[in-house]
mmCIF file of C-alpha atoms in Angstrom:
data_model
loop_
_atom_site.group_PDB
_atom_site.id
_atom_site.type_symbol
_atom_site.label_atom_id
_atom_site.label_comp_id
_atom_site.label_asym_id
_atom_site.label_seq_id
_atom_site.Cartn_x
_atom_site.Cartn_y
_atom_site.Cartn_z
ATOM 1 C CA MET A 1 76.186 -226.343 -3.337
ATOM 2 C CA LEU A 2 75.995 -223.649 -4.209
ATOM 3 C CA SER A 3 72.936 -222.223 -4.213
ATOM 4 C CA THR A 4 73.051 -223.330 -0.808
ATOM 5 C CA ALA A 5 75.781 -221.617 -0.038
ATOM 6 C CA TRP A 6 73.880 -218.784 -1.298
ATOM 7 C CA GLU A 7 70.964 -219.015 0.565
ATOM 8 C CA GLN A 8 73.042 -219.037 3.367
ATOM 9 C CA LEU A 9 74.898 -215.311 2.349
ATOM 10 C CA SER A 10 71.348 -213.555 1.766
ATOM 11 C CA ALA A 11 70.451 -214.049 5.104
ATOM 12 C CA LEU A 12 73.126 -212.692 6.224
ATOM 13 C CA VAL A 13 73.386 -209.480 4.111
ATOM 14 C CA PRO A 14 70.341 -207.269 4.541
ATOM 15 C CA LYS A 15 68.868 -205.816 1.893
ATOM 16 C CA GLU A 16 69.583 -201.854 2.033
ATOM 17 C CA VAL A 17 73.089 -202.251 2.163
ATOM 18 C CA SER A 18 75.921 -201.110 -1.232
ATOM 19 C CA VAL A 19 76.082 -203.914 -2.859
ATOM 20 C CA LYS A 20 78.736 -203.030 -5.342
ATOM 21 C CA PRO A 21 81.927 -204.390 -3.672
ATOM 22 C CA LEU A 22 79.891 -207.450 -3.160
ATOM 23 C CA LEU A 23 79.059 -207.276 -7.369
ATOM 24 C CA ARG A 24 82.124 -206.667 -8.452
ATOM 25 C CA LEU A 25 83.297 -209.992 -6.128
ATOM 26 C CA LEU A 26 80.752 -211.747 -8.101
ATOM 27 C CA ALA A 27 81.299 -210.450 -11.367
ATOM 28 C CA SER A 28 83.580 -213.521 -12.442
ATOM 29 C CA PRO A 29 83.422 -215.601 -15.627
ATOM 30 C CA LEU A 30 84.076 -218.504 -14.121
ATOM 31 C CA LEU A 31 81.585 -218.348 -10.602
ATOM 32 C CA ASP A 32 78.897 -217.461 -13.294
ATOM 33 C CA VAL A 33 79.412 -220.995 -15.504
ATOM 34 C CA LEU A 34 79.416 -222.978 -12.198
ATOM 35 C CA ALA A 35 76.663 -220.771 -11.091
ATOM 36 C CA GLY A 36 74.861 -222.842 -14.109
ATOM 37 C CA PRO A 37 72.853 -221.822 -17.051
ATOM 38 C CA ASN A 38 71.008 -218.837 -15.386
ATOM 39 C CA GLY A 39 73.863 -217.873 -14.404
ATOM 40 C CA ILE A 40 74.947 -215.921 -10.670
ATOM 41 C CA ASP A 41 72.252 -213.482 -11.802
ATOM 42 C CA ARG A 42 69.208 -215.645 -10.681
ATOM 43 C CA TYR A 43 71.074 -216.057 -7.519
ATOM 44 C CA LEU A 44 71.125 -212.787 -7.047
ATOM 45 C CA ALA A 45 67.588 -212.215 -8.022
ATOM 46 C CA ALA A 46 66.673 -214.586 -4.994
ATOM 47 C CA VAL A 47 67.796 -212.189 -2.526
ATOM 48 C CA ASN A 48 66.697 -208.431 -4.325
ATOM 49 C CA PRO A 49 65.911 -208.189 -7.744
ATOM 50 C CA LEU A 50 67.223 -204.959 -8.478
ATOM 51 C CA TRP A 51 70.527 -206.963 -8.270
ATOM 52 C CA SER A 52 72.637 -208.024 -11.161
ATOM 53 C CA VAL A 53 76.210 -208.385 -11.920
ATOM 54 C CA SER A 54 76.589 -206.613 -15.307
ATOM 55 C CA GLU A 55 72.488 -205.775 -16.003
ATOM 56 C CA THR A 56 70.546 -202.205 -15.010
ATOM 57 C CA ARG A 57 67.046 -202.992 -13.312
ATOM 58 C CA ALA A 58 65.514 -200.439 -12.132
ATOM 59 C CA ARG A 59 61.700 -200.523 -9.422
ATOM 60 C CA VAL A 60 59.250 -199.624 -9.922
ATOM 61 C CA LEU A 61 58.021 -197.087 -7.042
ATOM 62 C CA GLN A 62 56.145 -194.860 -8.264
ATOM 63 C CA ILE A 63 52.780 -194.737 -10.815
ATOM 64 C CA ARG A 64 51.248 -191.633 -11.713
ATOM 65 C CA HIS A 65 48.693 -191.044 -14.461
ATOM 66 C CA GLN A 66 48.910 -187.228 -15.208
ATOM 67 C CA THR A 67 46.740 -187.009 -18.567
ATOM 68 C CA ARG A 68 43.765 -189.689 -19.605
ATOM 69 C CA ASP A 69 46.173 -190.865 -21.953
ATOM 70 C CA THR A 70 49.646 -190.943 -20.445
ATOM 71 C CA VAL A 71 51.371 -192.703 -17.972
ATOM 72 C CA THR A 72 54.412 -191.491 -15.478
ATOM 73 C CA LEU A 73 57.027 -193.610 -13.344
ATOM 74 C CA ILE A 74 59.429 -193.515 -11.240
ATOM 75 C CA LEU A 75 61.998 -195.554 -11.376
ATOM 76 C CA GLN A 76 64.558 -196.905 -8.624
ATOM 77 C CA PRO A 77 67.452 -198.074 -10.828
ATOM 78 C CA ASN A 78 70.243 -200.187 -9.659
ATOM 79 C CA ALA A 79 74.210 -199.846 -8.897
ATOM 80 C CA ASN A 80 74.180 -200.562 -12.582
ATOM 81 C CA TRP A 81 72.975 -197.317 -13.933
ATOM 82 C CA LEU A 82 75.817 -195.059 -15.346
ATOM 83 C CA GLY A 83 73.829 -191.622 -15.122
ATOM 84 C CA PHE A 84 72.418 -189.561 -17.837
ATOM 85 C CA ARG A 85 72.239 -185.627 -19.467
ATOM 86 C CA ALA A 86 69.942 -184.537 -19.806
ATOM 87 C CA GLY A 87 68.042 -185.241 -23.022
ATOM 88 C CA GLN A 88 69.052 -188.842 -23.339
ATOM 89 C CA HIS A 89 67.278 -191.574 -23.700
ATOM 90 C CA VAL A 90 66.935 -195.075 -22.914
ATOM 91 C CA ARG A 91 65.636 -198.206 -23.667
ATOM 92 C CA LEU A 92 63.008 -199.629 -20.774
ATOM 93 C CA GLY A 93 63.105 -203.871 -21.567
ATOM 94 C CA VAL A 94 59.525 -204.574 -20.052
ATOM 95 C CA GLU A 95 58.269 -208.141 -19.030
ATOM 96 C CA VAL A 96 54.699 -208.645 -21.417
ATOM 97 C CA ASN A 97 52.695 -212.008 -21.243
ATOM 98 C CA GLY A 98 55.822 -213.721 -20.425
ATOM 99 C CA VAL A 99 58.111 -212.040 -23.643
ATOM 100 C CA ARG A 100 60.209 -209.473 -22.491
ATOM 101 C CA ARG A 101 59.443 -205.953 -25.014
ATOM 102 C CA HIS A 102 62.072 -203.024 -25.490
ATOM 103 C CA ARG A 103 61.048 -199.708 -25.795
ATOM 104 C CA CYS A 104 62.539 -195.916 -26.461
ATOM 105 C CA PHE A 105 61.408 -193.524 -23.287
ATOM 106 C CA SER A 106 63.392 -190.605 -22.418
ATOM 107 C CA PRO A 107 63.721 -189.628 -18.729
ATOM 108 C CA ALA A 108 61.984 -186.209 -17.850
ATOM 109 C CA SER A 109 64.133 -186.458 -14.170
ATOM 110 C CA SER A 110 66.980 -183.906 -13.540
ATOM 111 C CA THR A 111 70.536 -185.466 -13.869
ATOM 112 C CA HIS A 112 70.726 -183.933 -10.333
ATOM 113 C CA GLN A 113 67.678 -185.747 -8.568
ATOM 114 C CA ARG A 114 67.870 -187.003 -5.897
ATOM 115 C CA ASN A 115 68.362 -190.249 -4.252
ATOM 116 C CA ARG A 116 69.177 -191.183 -8.745
ATOM 117 C CA LEU A 117 65.669 -192.033 -9.359
ATOM 118 C CA ILE A 118 64.749 -191.823 -13.556
ATOM 119 C CA GLU A 119 61.088 -190.497 -14.317
ATOM 120 C CA ILE A 120 59.225 -191.343 -17.877
ATOM 121 C CA SER A 121 56.269 -190.763 -19.542
ATOM 122 C CA ALA A 122 55.263 -191.835 -22.321
ATOM 123 C CA THR A 123 51.636 -191.132 -24.056
ATOM 124 C CA VAL A 124 49.858 -194.373 -24.054
ATOM 125 C CA ASN A 125 49.183 -195.764 -28.049
ATOM 126 C CA PRO A 126 45.588 -197.560 -28.290
ATOM 127 C CA ALA A 127 47.819 -200.383 -30.509
ATOM 128 C CA GLY A 128 51.008 -199.929 -28.071
ATOM 129 C CA VAL A 129 51.702 -203.581 -26.334
ATOM 130 C CA VAL A 130 54.032 -201.547 -24.053
ATOM 131 C CA SER A 131 51.957 -198.128 -23.472
ATOM 132 C CA GLN A 132 49.459 -200.168 -22.674
ATOM 133 C CA TYR A 133 51.035 -202.115 -20.711
ATOM 134 C CA LEU A 134 52.516 -199.129 -18.435
ATOM 135 C CA LYS A 135 49.005 -197.633 -18.037
ATOM 136 C CA HIS A 136 46.750 -199.989 -17.233
ATOM 137 C CA ARG A 137 48.746 -203.287 -16.562
ATOM 138 C CA ALA A 138 52.218 -202.020 -14.362
ATOM 139 C CA GLU A 139 52.504 -202.055 -10.177
ATOM 140 C CA PRO A 140 54.294 -200.094 -8.058
ATOM 141 C CA GLY A 141 57.253 -202.792 -7.134
ATOM 142 C CA GLU A 142 57.689 -204.197 -10.378
ATOM 143 C CA ILE A 143 61.329 -204.863 -12.266
ATOM 144 C CA LEU A 144 62.174 -203.950 -15.520
ATOM 145 C CA THR A 145 64.977 -203.469 -17.653
ATOM 146 C CA MET A 146 67.530 -200.246 -18.660
ATOM 147 C CA SER A 147 70.134 -199.705 -21.161
ATOM 148 C CA PRO A 148 72.028 -196.935 -20.311
ATOM 149 C CA ALA A 149 71.986 -193.570 -21.921
ATOM 150 C CA GLN A 150 71.534 -193.092 -25.412
ATOM 151 C CA GLY A 151 71.537 -190.617 -27.925
ATOM 152 C CA THR A 152 73.362 -186.799 -29.350
ATOM 153 C CA PHE A 153 70.259 -185.267 -28.349
ATOM 154 C CA ALA A 154 71.187 -183.438 -24.481
ATOM 155 C CA LEU A 155 71.995 -180.389 -23.435
ATOM 156 C CA PRO A 156 75.236 -179.118 -24.609
ATOM 157 C CA VAL A 157 78.070 -178.319 -22.158
ATOM 158 C CA PRO A 158 78.869 -175.394 -21.670
ATOM 159 C CA ARG A 159 74.943 -173.570 -21.317
ATOM 160 C CA PRO A 160 74.478 -171.569 -23.629
ATOM 161 C CA GLU A 161 73.405 -168.138 -23.097
ATOM 162 C CA ARG A 162 70.087 -168.493 -24.417
ATOM 163 C CA LEU A 163 67.720 -171.516 -25.055
ATOM 164 C CA LEU A 164 64.566 -172.522 -27.010
ATOM 165 C CA MET A 165 63.048 -175.698 -25.726
ATOM 166 C CA ILE A 166 60.096 -177.207 -28.461
ATOM 167 C CA SER A 167 58.220 -179.874 -27.905
ATOM 168 C CA ALA A 168 54.591 -182.129 -28.512
ATOM 169 C CA GLY A 169 52.853 -184.094 -26.543
ATOM 170 C CA SER A 170 55.463 -186.854 -24.687
ATOM 171 C CA GLY A 171 58.419 -184.953 -26.341
ATOM 172 C CA ILE A 172 58.323 -183.201 -23.879
ATOM 173 C CA THR A 173 60.533 -185.788 -21.569
ATOM 174 C CA PRO A 174 63.739 -185.185 -22.990
ATOM 175 C CA VAL A 175 62.944 -181.275 -22.396
ATOM 176 C CA MET A 176 61.882 -181.559 -19.378
ATOM 177 C CA SER A 177 64.740 -183.488 -18.485
ATOM 178 C CA MET A 178 66.742 -180.482 -19.679
ATOM 179 C CA LEU A 179 64.854 -177.823 -17.642
ATOM 180 C CA ARG A 180 64.288 -179.514 -14.332
ATOM 181 C CA THR A 181 68.478 -179.983 -14.445
ATOM 182 C CA LEU A 182 68.886 -176.244 -15.578
ATOM 183 C CA CYS A 183 66.609 -174.451 -12.689
ATOM 184 C CA ASP A 184 68.502 -177.271 -10.053
ATOM 185 C CA GLU A 185 72.074 -175.574 -11.210
ATOM 186 C CA ASP A 186 70.269 -171.747 -11.196
ATOM 187 C CA TYR A 187 71.217 -171.183 -14.996
ATOM 188 C CA PRO A 188 71.504 -167.104 -15.503
ATOM 189 C CA GLY A 189 70.962 -167.469 -19.027
ATOM 190 C CA ARG A 190 67.698 -166.932 -21.109
ATOM 191 C CA VAL A 191 64.937 -169.713 -21.884
ATOM 192 C CA THR A 192 60.957 -169.588 -23.971
ATOM 193 C CA PHE A 193 59.799 -173.059 -22.897
ATOM 194 C CA LEU A 194 57.261 -173.521 -26.138
ATOM 195 C CA HIS A 195 55.050 -176.671 -25.552
ATOM 196 C CA TYR A 196 52.272 -178.390 -28.019
ATOM 197 C CA ALA A 197 49.391 -180.473 -26.324
ATOM 198 C CA ARG A 198 45.777 -180.624 -28.130
ATOM 199 C CA THR A 199 44.154 -179.064 -25.409
ATOM 200 C CA GLN A 200 45.203 -177.869 -21.710
ATOM 201 C CA ALA A 201 44.220 -181.165 -20.611
ATOM 202 C CA ASP A 202 45.990 -183.078 -22.185
ATOM 203 C CA MET A 203 49.405 -180.794 -21.461
ATOM 204 C CA LEU A 204 52.161 -183.026 -19.451
ATOM 205 C CA TYR A 205 53.624 -181.271 -16.618
ATOM 206 C CA ARG A 206 51.368 -178.456 -17.250
ATOM 207 C CA ASP A 207 51.245 -177.039 -13.319
ATOM 208 C CA GLU A 208 54.687 -177.201 -13.122
ATOM 209 C CA LEU A 209 55.755 -175.533 -15.756
ATOM 210 C CA TYR A 210 53.913 -173.036 -14.349
ATOM 211 C CA ASP A 211 55.355 -173.100 -11.027
ATOM 212 C CA ILE A 212 58.785 -173.008 -12.535
ATOM 213 C CA ALA A 213 57.918 -169.699 -15.165
ATOM 214 C CA ARG A 214 56.636 -167.899 -12.152
ATOM 215 C CA ASP A 215 59.610 -168.715 -9.917
ATOM 216 C CA HIS A 216 62.519 -168.552 -12.170
ATOM 217 C CA PRO A 217 62.140 -164.456 -14.438
ATOM 218 C CA GLY A 218 64.655 -166.159 -16.926
ATOM 219 C CA ILE A 219 62.062 -168.509 -18.273
ATOM 220 C CA THR A 220 59.811 -168.135 -20.333
ATOM 221 C CA LEU A 221 56.934 -170.548 -20.809
ATOM 222 C CA VAL A 222 54.185 -169.922 -24.041
ATOM 223 C CA CYS A 223 51.716 -172.853 -24.130
ATOM 224 C CA ALA A 224 49.832 -173.737 -27.640
ATOM 225 C CA HIS A 225 46.615 -175.764 -27.901
ATOM 226 C CA THR A 226 46.101 -177.193 -31.028
ATOM 227 C CA ARG A 227 43.114 -178.246 -31.096
ATOM 228 C CA GLN A 228 40.995 -175.716 -28.124
ATOM 229 C CA ARG A 229 40.976 -172.126 -28.300
ATOM 230 C CA ARG A 230 41.709 -169.552 -25.973
ATOM 231 C CA ALA A 231 43.035 -171.291 -23.650
ATOM 232 C CA GLY A 232 46.748 -170.891 -23.794
ATOM 233 C CA ASP A 233 48.719 -168.450 -25.032
ATOM 234 C CA LEU A 234 49.414 -169.626 -28.938
ATOM 235 C CA HIS A 235 46.391 -172.085 -31.090
ATOM 236 C CA GLY A 236 47.110 -174.426 -33.733
ATOM 237 C CA HIS A 237 50.641 -175.993 -35.104
ATOM 238 C CA LEU A 238 54.493 -174.492 -35.114
ATOM 239 C CA THR A 239 55.008 -171.593 -37.955
ATOM 240 C CA GLU A 240 57.077 -168.700 -37.965
ATOM 241 C CA GLU A 241 54.914 -166.304 -37.439
ATOM 242 C CA GLN A 242 54.404 -168.070 -34.075
ATOM 243 C CA LEU A 243 58.055 -168.357 -33.378
ATOM 244 C CA ASN A 244 58.283 -163.872 -34.371
ATOM 245 C CA SER A 245 55.242 -163.200 -31.390
ATOM 246 C CA ILE A 246 57.268 -164.921 -29.490
ATOM 247 C CA ASP A 247 60.855 -163.547 -29.808
ATOM 248 C CA ALA A 248 61.455 -161.667 -32.660
ATOM 249 C CA ASP A 249 65.616 -163.180 -32.442
ATOM 250 C CA PHE A 250 64.411 -166.602 -32.230
ATOM 251 C CA THR A 251 67.291 -168.473 -34.490
ATOM 252 C CA ALA A 252 69.992 -166.504 -32.358
ATOM 253 C CA ALA A 253 69.086 -169.219 -29.512
ATOM 254 C CA GLU A 254 69.958 -172.739 -29.496
ATOM 255 C CA ALA A 255 67.334 -174.522 -30.001
ATOM 256 C CA TYR A 256 65.941 -178.903 -28.797
ATOM 257 C CA VAL A 257 62.549 -179.245 -30.792
ATOM 258 C CA CYS A 258 61.609 -183.288 -29.636
ATOM 259 C CA GLY A 259 57.532 -183.862 -30.782
ATOM 260 C CA PRO A 260 56.041 -185.850 -33.858
ATOM 261 C CA PRO A 261 57.597 -185.431 -37.036
ATOM 262 C CA GLY A 262 55.456 -182.495 -38.746
ATOM 263 C CA LEU A 263 56.128 -180.470 -35.868
ATOM 264 C CA VAL A 264 60.362 -181.396 -36.746
ATOM 265 C CA ASP A 265 59.606 -181.361 -40.126
ATOM 266 C CA THR A 266 58.434 -178.046 -39.881
ATOM 267 C CA ALA A 267 61.503 -176.269 -37.449
ATOM 268 C CA ARG A 268 64.349 -178.115 -39.724
ATOM 269 C CA ASP A 269 62.537 -175.787 -42.983
ATOM 270 C CA ILE A 270 62.362 -172.763 -40.890
ATOM 271 C CA TRP A 271 65.933 -172.660 -39.776
ATOM 272 C CA THR A 272 67.281 -173.781 -43.079
ATOM 273 C CA ALA A 273 65.116 -171.180 -44.578
ATOM 274 C CA HIS A 274 66.752 -168.964 -42.212
ATOM 275 C CA GLY A 275 70.168 -170.616 -42.949
ATOM 276 C CA VAL A 276 71.148 -171.389 -39.049
ATOM 277 C CA GLU A 277 69.913 -175.406 -38.181
ATOM 278 C CA ASN A 278 73.140 -175.832 -37.239
ATOM 279 C CA ARG A 279 71.650 -174.162 -33.611
ATOM 280 C CA LEU A 280 68.263 -176.590 -34.129
ATOM 281 C CA HIS A 281 68.446 -179.577 -32.188
ATOM 282 C CA THR A 282 66.224 -182.129 -32.743
ATOM 283 C CA GLU A 283 64.266 -185.396 -31.817
ATOM 284 C CA THR A 284 61.437 -187.410 -32.784
ATOM 285 C CA PHE A 285 59.793 -190.406 -31.127
ATOM 286 C CA THR A 286 57.220 -191.441 -33.965
ATOM 287 C CA SER A 287 58.423 -192.170 -37.119
ATOM 288 C CA ALA A 288 56.757 -192.068 -40.698
ATOM 289 C CA LEU A 289 57.706 -195.158 -42.053
ATOM 290 C CA THR A 290 57.315 -194.396 -45.709
ATOM 291 C CA MET A 291 58.803 -196.112 -48.294
ATOM 292 C CA THR A 292 60.238 -193.307 -50.805
ATOM 293 C CA ALA A 293 60.678 -196.517 -53.460
ATOM 294 C CA PRO A 294 58.637 -199.694 -52.925
ATOM 295 C CA ALA A 295 60.493 -203.204 -52.023
ATOM 296 C CA THR A 296 60.680 -205.669 -54.936
ATOM 297 C CA LYS A 297 57.796 -208.050 -54.009
ATOM 298 C CA GLY A 298 57.378 -211.789 -54.518
ATOM 299 C CA SER A 299 61.591 -212.265 -53.344
ATOM 300 C CA VAL A 300 62.154 -214.430 -50.941
ATOM 301 C CA VAL A 301 63.433 -213.948 -47.595
ATOM 302 C CA ARG A 302 66.059 -216.436 -45.599
ATOM 303 C CA PHE A 303 66.470 -217.042 -42.025
ATOM 304 C CA ALA A 304 69.443 -219.226 -41.863
ATOM 305 C CA ARG A 305 69.618 -219.868 -38.647
ATOM 306 C CA SER A 306 65.846 -220.981 -38.518
ATOM 307 C CA GLY A 307 65.586 -222.602 -41.505
ATOM 308 C CA ILE A 308 62.336 -220.476 -42.444
ATOM 309 C CA SER A 309 61.365 -218.611 -46.196
ATOM 310 C CA ALA A 310 58.840 -216.132 -46.594
ATOM 311 C CA THR A 311 57.930 -214.339 -49.400
ATOM 312 C CA ALA A 312 58.608 -210.947 -49.338
ATOM 313 C CA THR A 313 55.448 -208.147 -48.887
ATOM 314 C CA GLY A 314 56.964 -204.685 -49.167
ATOM 315 C CA ALA A 315 56.819 -204.861 -45.547
ATOM 316 C CA SER A 316 59.949 -204.364 -43.613
ATOM 317 C CA LEU A 317 62.216 -206.954 -42.363
ATOM 318 C CA LEU A 318 61.041 -206.988 -39.127
ATOM 319 C CA GLU A 319 57.526 -207.064 -39.551
ATOM 320 C CA GLN A 320 58.333 -210.216 -41.956
ATOM 321 C CA ALA A 321 60.362 -211.939 -39.545
ATOM 322 C CA GLU A 322 57.420 -211.449 -36.898
ATOM 323 C CA ALA A 323 55.074 -212.680 -39.798
ATOM 324 C CA SER A 324 56.785 -215.751 -40.166
ATOM 325 C CA GLY A 325 56.933 -216.093 -36.547
ATOM 326 C CA LEU A 326 60.206 -215.301 -35.292
ATOM 327 C CA ARG A 327 61.486 -213.077 -32.451
ATOM 328 C CA PRO A 328 64.071 -210.499 -32.949
ATOM 329 C CA PRO A 329 64.686 -208.357 -30.623
ATOM 330 C CA PHE A 330 63.535 -204.221 -31.441
ATOM 331 C CA GLY A 331 63.398 -201.372 -29.866
ATOM 332 C CA CYS A 332 61.606 -197.602 -30.936
ATOM 333 C CA ARG A 333 60.688 -199.530 -34.459
ATOM 334 C CA ARG A 334 61.995 -196.849 -36.176
ATOM 335 C CA GLY A 335 65.960 -197.163 -37.347
ATOM 336 C CA ILE A 336 67.839 -195.648 -34.253
ATOM 337 C CA CYS A 337 68.344 -197.449 -30.721
ATOM 338 C CA SER A 338 69.531 -200.539 -33.140
ATOM 339 C CA THR A 339 68.362 -203.354 -30.925
ATOM 340 C CA CYS A 340 67.195 -205.202 -34.506
ATOM 341 C CA THR A 341 70.860 -204.880 -35.636
ATOM 342 C CA SER A 342 70.482 -208.447 -37.060
ATOM 343 C CA ARG A 343 73.934 -209.164 -40.013
ATOM 344 C CA LYS A 344 72.626 -209.852 -43.921
ATOM 345 C CA PHE A 345 74.275 -212.609 -45.827
ATOM 346 C CA SER A 346 73.265 -211.832 -48.670
ATOM 347 C CA GLY A 347 70.857 -209.836 -50.717
ATOM 348 C CA VAL A 348 69.728 -206.430 -50.951
ATOM 349 C CA VAL A 349 68.228 -204.427 -49.566
ATOM 350 C CA ARG A 350 66.712 -200.785 -49.114
ATOM 351 C CA HIS A 351 66.149 -198.367 -46.866
ATOM 352 C CA VAL A 352 62.142 -197.558 -45.783
ATOM 353 C CA LEU A 353 62.879 -193.931 -45.262
ATOM 354 C CA THR A 354 66.004 -192.335 -47.784
ATOM 355 C CA GLY A 355 65.379 -195.412 -50.455
ATOM 356 C CA GLU A 356 69.104 -195.902 -50.302
ATOM 357 C CA ALA A 357 69.779 -199.621 -51.724
ATOM 358 C CA SER A 358 72.884 -201.334 -50.041
ATOM 359 C CA HIS A 359 74.233 -203.983 -51.775
ATOM 360 C CA THR A 360 77.017 -205.236 -49.745
ATOM 361 C CA GLU A 361 76.863 -208.943 -49.568
ATOM 362 C CA GLU A 362 77.728 -209.159 -45.905
ATOM 363 C CA GLU A 363 76.959 -205.807 -43.220
ATOM 364 C CA GLN A 364 75.060 -205.445 -40.286
ATOM 365 C CA ILE A 365 71.342 -203.998 -41.060
ATOM 366 C CA ARG A 366 68.774 -202.683 -39.021
ATOM 367 C CA LEU A 367 65.250 -204.690 -39.778
ATOM 368 C CA CYS A 368 63.237 -202.434 -38.725
ATOM 369 C CA VAL A 369 63.808 -199.643 -41.372
ATOM 370 C CA SER A 370 65.140 -202.465 -43.636
ATOM 371 C CA ALA A 371 63.588 -203.978 -46.740
ATOM 372 C CA PRO A 372 64.267 -206.426 -49.420
ATOM 373 C CA SER A 373 64.454 -205.415 -52.504
ATOM 374 C CA GLY A 374 64.932 -209.057 -53.974
ATOM 375 C CA ASP A 375 66.429 -212.369 -52.478
ATOM 376 C CA VAL A 376 67.745 -211.855 -49.542
ATOM 377 C CA THR A 377 69.008 -214.041 -46.734
ATOM 378 C CA LEU A 378 69.695 -212.860 -42.490
ATOM 379 C CA ASP A 379 71.052 -214.575 -39.771
ATOM 380 C CA LEU A 380 68.038 -215.162 -37.878
#
């Protein structure tokens, strides 16, 4: 009966009208129960796949390939999208071979983007499931899911008088969002934008960055190439000498650095040596998950709900669960997004990055950065 009523309603409601009042009306727990096991969203999706009473969804409007190993998506979010601060990230849900997988991406678009469109760019990991799918198989019209914006790596309010932005690879996306946002605001301060790419051809947003620097006298663009000489302003990886050549007073600026761990670690060392680490804000898209102390091998990991037990191998609990045939949700796989959080009933776990052990009997842990240190029982 509900299905028939919904079909009649869908014939009367144009796809392009504002649906917020309608979705508020439909967001009733009772109605969701009456709609059956899949809830009211199943019927909403029959009218428009973007519609949902609670889930943020986004339609892929355009796919571009700026460089040989990157992919850029233009996304149109639904009415549940609450926006973001320039620099923050979202967890994107992508269905690959019938399984929804989540990965973290930072919007590269300005927070003042018209039509609320979101742009993300990703470097394709040769062994990556999601990035390979987005590069080679995703199509315009596809529907993805998005989490609310997260993260403290964001453009501050009020805006500082001076900003230094340093990025490498696809780490350019959050600082690109910051730069675009500042341009839309006619920011009157000084910005130095330093980006590292392997070669000139590998540089994301290259032409746009040159245009921005040309049109905005307060913005200085510096391009560094790590594998190509005489093509950029600098060659090699980040050093204090490079920073001094750009601006001898670089520590006076608020600095935002995003890229691989090596870049971020070098920046931290430089700013700490000058005693101004409070002016450095960092984000990294990849993580060197090297254990500071090996997990105990030979102990038993028990997955209580599944009734499965496995011998610990020294891998993270997320990897152990996957090797046992389980599919716990995950996002970043580096201990940031908390998607893989699960309850530990008993046992000792060790953080694979810091080596810190947790002896609390019952607690919430992040599976991707936790390894067993002895027998462990999980709510999986």
